[in-house]
PDB file of C-alpha atoms in Angstrom:
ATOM      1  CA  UNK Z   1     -34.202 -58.281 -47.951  1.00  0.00           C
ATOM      2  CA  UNK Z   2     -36.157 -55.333 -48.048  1.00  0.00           C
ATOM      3  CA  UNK Z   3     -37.997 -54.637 -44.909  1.00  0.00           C
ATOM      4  CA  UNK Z   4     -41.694 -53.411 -44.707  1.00  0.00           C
ATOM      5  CA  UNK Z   5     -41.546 -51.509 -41.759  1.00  0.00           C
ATOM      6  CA  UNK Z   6     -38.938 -50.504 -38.925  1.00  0.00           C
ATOM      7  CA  UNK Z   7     -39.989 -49.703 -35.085  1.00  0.00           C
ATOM      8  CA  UNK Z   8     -37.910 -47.907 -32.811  1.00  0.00           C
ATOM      9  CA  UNK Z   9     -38.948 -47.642 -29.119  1.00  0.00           C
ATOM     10  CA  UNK Z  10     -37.651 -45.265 -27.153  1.00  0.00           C
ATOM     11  CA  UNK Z  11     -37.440 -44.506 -23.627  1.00  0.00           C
ATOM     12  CA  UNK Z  12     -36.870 -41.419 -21.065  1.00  0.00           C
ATOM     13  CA  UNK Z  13     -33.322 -39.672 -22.141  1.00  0.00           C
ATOM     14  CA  UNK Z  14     -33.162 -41.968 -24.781  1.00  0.00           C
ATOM     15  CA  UNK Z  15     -36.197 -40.084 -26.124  1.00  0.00           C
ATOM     16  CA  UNK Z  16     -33.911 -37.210 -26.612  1.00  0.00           C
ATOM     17  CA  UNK Z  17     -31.183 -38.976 -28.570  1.00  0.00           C
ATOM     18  CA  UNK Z  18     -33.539 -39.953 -30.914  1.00  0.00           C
ATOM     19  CA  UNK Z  19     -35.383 -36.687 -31.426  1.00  0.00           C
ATOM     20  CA  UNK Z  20     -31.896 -35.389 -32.215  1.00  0.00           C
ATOM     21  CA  UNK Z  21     -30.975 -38.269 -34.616  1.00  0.00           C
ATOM     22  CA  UNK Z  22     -34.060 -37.991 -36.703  1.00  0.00           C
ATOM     23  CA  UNK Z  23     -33.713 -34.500 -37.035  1.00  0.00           C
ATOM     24  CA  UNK Z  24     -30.056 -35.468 -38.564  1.00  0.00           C
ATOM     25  CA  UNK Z  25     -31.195 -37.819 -40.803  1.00  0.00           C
ATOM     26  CA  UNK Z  26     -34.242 -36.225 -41.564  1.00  0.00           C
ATOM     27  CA  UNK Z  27     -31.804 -33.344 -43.683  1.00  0.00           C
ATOM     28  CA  UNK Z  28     -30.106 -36.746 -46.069  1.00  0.00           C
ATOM     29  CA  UNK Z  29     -32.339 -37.302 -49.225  1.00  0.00           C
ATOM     30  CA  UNK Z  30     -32.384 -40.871 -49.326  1.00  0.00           C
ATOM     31  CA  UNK Z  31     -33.092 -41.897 -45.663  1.00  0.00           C
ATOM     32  CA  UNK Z  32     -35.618 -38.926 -45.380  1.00  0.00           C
ATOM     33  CA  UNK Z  33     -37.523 -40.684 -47.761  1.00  0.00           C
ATOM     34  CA  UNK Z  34     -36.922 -44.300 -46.347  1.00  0.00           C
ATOM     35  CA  UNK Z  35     -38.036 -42.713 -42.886  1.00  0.00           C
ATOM     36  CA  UNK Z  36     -41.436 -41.342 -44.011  1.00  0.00           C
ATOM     37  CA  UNK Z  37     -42.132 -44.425 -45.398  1.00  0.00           C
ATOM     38  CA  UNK Z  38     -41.335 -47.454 -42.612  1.00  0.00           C
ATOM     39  CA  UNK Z  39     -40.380 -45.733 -39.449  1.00  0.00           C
ATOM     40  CA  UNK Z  40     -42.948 -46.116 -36.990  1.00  0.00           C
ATOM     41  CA  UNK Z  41     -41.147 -44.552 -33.475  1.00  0.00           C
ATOM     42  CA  UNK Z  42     -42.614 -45.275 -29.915  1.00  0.00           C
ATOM     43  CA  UNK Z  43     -41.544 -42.799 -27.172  1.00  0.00           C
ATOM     44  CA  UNK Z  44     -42.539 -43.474 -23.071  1.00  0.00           C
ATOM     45  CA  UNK Z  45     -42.169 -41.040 -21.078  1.00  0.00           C
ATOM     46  CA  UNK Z  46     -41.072 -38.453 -23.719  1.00  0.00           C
ATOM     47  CA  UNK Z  47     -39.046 -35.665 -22.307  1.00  0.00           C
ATOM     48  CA  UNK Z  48     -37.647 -34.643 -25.573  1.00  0.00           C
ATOM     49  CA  UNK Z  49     -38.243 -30.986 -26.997  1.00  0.00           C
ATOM     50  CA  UNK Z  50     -39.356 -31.508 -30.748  1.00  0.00           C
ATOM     51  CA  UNK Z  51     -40.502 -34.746 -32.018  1.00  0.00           C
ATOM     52  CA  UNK Z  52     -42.146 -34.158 -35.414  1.00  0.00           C
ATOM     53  CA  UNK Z  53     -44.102 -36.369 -36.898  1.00  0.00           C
ATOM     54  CA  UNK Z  54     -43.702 -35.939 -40.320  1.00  0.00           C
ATOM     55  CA  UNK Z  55     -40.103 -36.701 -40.658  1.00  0.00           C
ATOM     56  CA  UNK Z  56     -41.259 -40.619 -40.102  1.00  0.00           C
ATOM     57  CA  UNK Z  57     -43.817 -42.588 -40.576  1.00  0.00           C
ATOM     58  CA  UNK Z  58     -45.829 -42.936 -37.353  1.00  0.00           C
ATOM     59  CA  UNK Z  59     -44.861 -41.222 -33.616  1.00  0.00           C
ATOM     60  CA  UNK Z  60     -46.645 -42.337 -30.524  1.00  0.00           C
ATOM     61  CA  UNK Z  61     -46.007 -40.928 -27.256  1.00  0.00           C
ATOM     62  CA  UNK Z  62     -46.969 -42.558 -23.884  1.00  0.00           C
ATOM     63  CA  UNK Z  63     -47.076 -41.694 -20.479  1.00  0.00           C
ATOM     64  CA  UNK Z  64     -48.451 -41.696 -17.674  1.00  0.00           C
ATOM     65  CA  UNK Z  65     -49.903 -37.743 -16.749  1.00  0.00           C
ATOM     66  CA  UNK Z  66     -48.153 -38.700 -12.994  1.00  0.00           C
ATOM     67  CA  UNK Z  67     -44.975 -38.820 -14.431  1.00  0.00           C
ATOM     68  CA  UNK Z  68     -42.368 -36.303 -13.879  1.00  0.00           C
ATOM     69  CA  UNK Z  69     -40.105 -37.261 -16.516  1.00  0.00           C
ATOM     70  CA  UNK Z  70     -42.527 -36.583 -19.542  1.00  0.00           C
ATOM     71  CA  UNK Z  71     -43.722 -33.106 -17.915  1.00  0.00           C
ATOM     72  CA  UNK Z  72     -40.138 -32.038 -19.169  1.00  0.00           C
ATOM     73  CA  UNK Z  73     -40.941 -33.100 -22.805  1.00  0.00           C
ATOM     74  CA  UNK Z  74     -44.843 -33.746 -24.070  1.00  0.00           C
ATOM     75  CA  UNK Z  75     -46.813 -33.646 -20.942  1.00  0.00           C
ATOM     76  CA  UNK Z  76     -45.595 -29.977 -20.468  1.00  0.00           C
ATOM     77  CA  UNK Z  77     -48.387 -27.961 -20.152  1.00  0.00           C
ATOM     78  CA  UNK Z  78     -47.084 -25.144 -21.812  1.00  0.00           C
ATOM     79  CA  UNK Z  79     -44.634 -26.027 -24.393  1.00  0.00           C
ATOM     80  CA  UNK Z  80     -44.343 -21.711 -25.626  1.00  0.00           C
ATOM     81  CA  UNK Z  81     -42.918 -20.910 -22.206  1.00  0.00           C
ATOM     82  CA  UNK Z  82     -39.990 -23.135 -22.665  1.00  0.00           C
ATOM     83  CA  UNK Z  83     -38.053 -22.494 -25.725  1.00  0.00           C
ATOM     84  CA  UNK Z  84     -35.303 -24.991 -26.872  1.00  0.00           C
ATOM     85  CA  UNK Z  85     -31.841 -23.602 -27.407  1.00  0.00           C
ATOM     86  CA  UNK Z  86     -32.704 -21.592 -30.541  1.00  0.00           C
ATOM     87  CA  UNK Z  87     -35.652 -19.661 -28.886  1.00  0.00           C
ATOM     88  CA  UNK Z  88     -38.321 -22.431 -30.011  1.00  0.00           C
ATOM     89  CA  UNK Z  89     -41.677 -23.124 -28.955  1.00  0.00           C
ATOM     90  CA  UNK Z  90     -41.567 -27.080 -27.997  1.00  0.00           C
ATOM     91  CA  UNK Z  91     -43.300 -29.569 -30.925  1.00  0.00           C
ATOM     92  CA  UNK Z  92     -43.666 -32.683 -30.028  1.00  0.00           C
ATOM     93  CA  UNK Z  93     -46.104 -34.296 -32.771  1.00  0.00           C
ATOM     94  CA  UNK Z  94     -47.796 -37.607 -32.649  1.00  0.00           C
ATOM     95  CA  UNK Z  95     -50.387 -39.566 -30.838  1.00  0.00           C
TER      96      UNK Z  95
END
């Protein structure tokens, strides 16, 4: 079988976890390339510091703007005033 297309939805903190496993997988050849071409990732209530977009295929965030949880991550008003733990701006990329 050779899937078309692979969505992963994820959730709160387990917005986080993925942000961090893409960015692992992202840095392997192979899966890099199998990423950019099915991966379509759905994040609610983001609170994760960098979610790029063009490591996959497709990123949508959603939230609701009353929503505390996502003003840690994508909601944040002003991602350069909190840097991740390398002195980073916050990118979270995506719809």
């Amino acid at each position: 079988r050779n899937p078309q297309k692979v969505v992963l939805i994820a959730h709160s903190q387990g917005t986080i976890i993925t942000a961090n496993a893409l960015n692992e997988l992202s840095r392997e050849a192979g899966v890099c390339q199998a990423m950019k071409k099915m991966l379509y990732v759905y994040n609610f209530a983001n609170c994760s510091h960098g979610m790029e977009n063009g490591i996959v295929k497709h990123v949508e965030n959603i939230s609701n703007k009353g929503d505390f949880v996502a003003y840690l991550g994508h909601l944040f008003p002003f991602p350069s005033l909190w840097p991740n733990t390398r002195g980073e701006a916050m990118k979270i990329e995506g719809q």
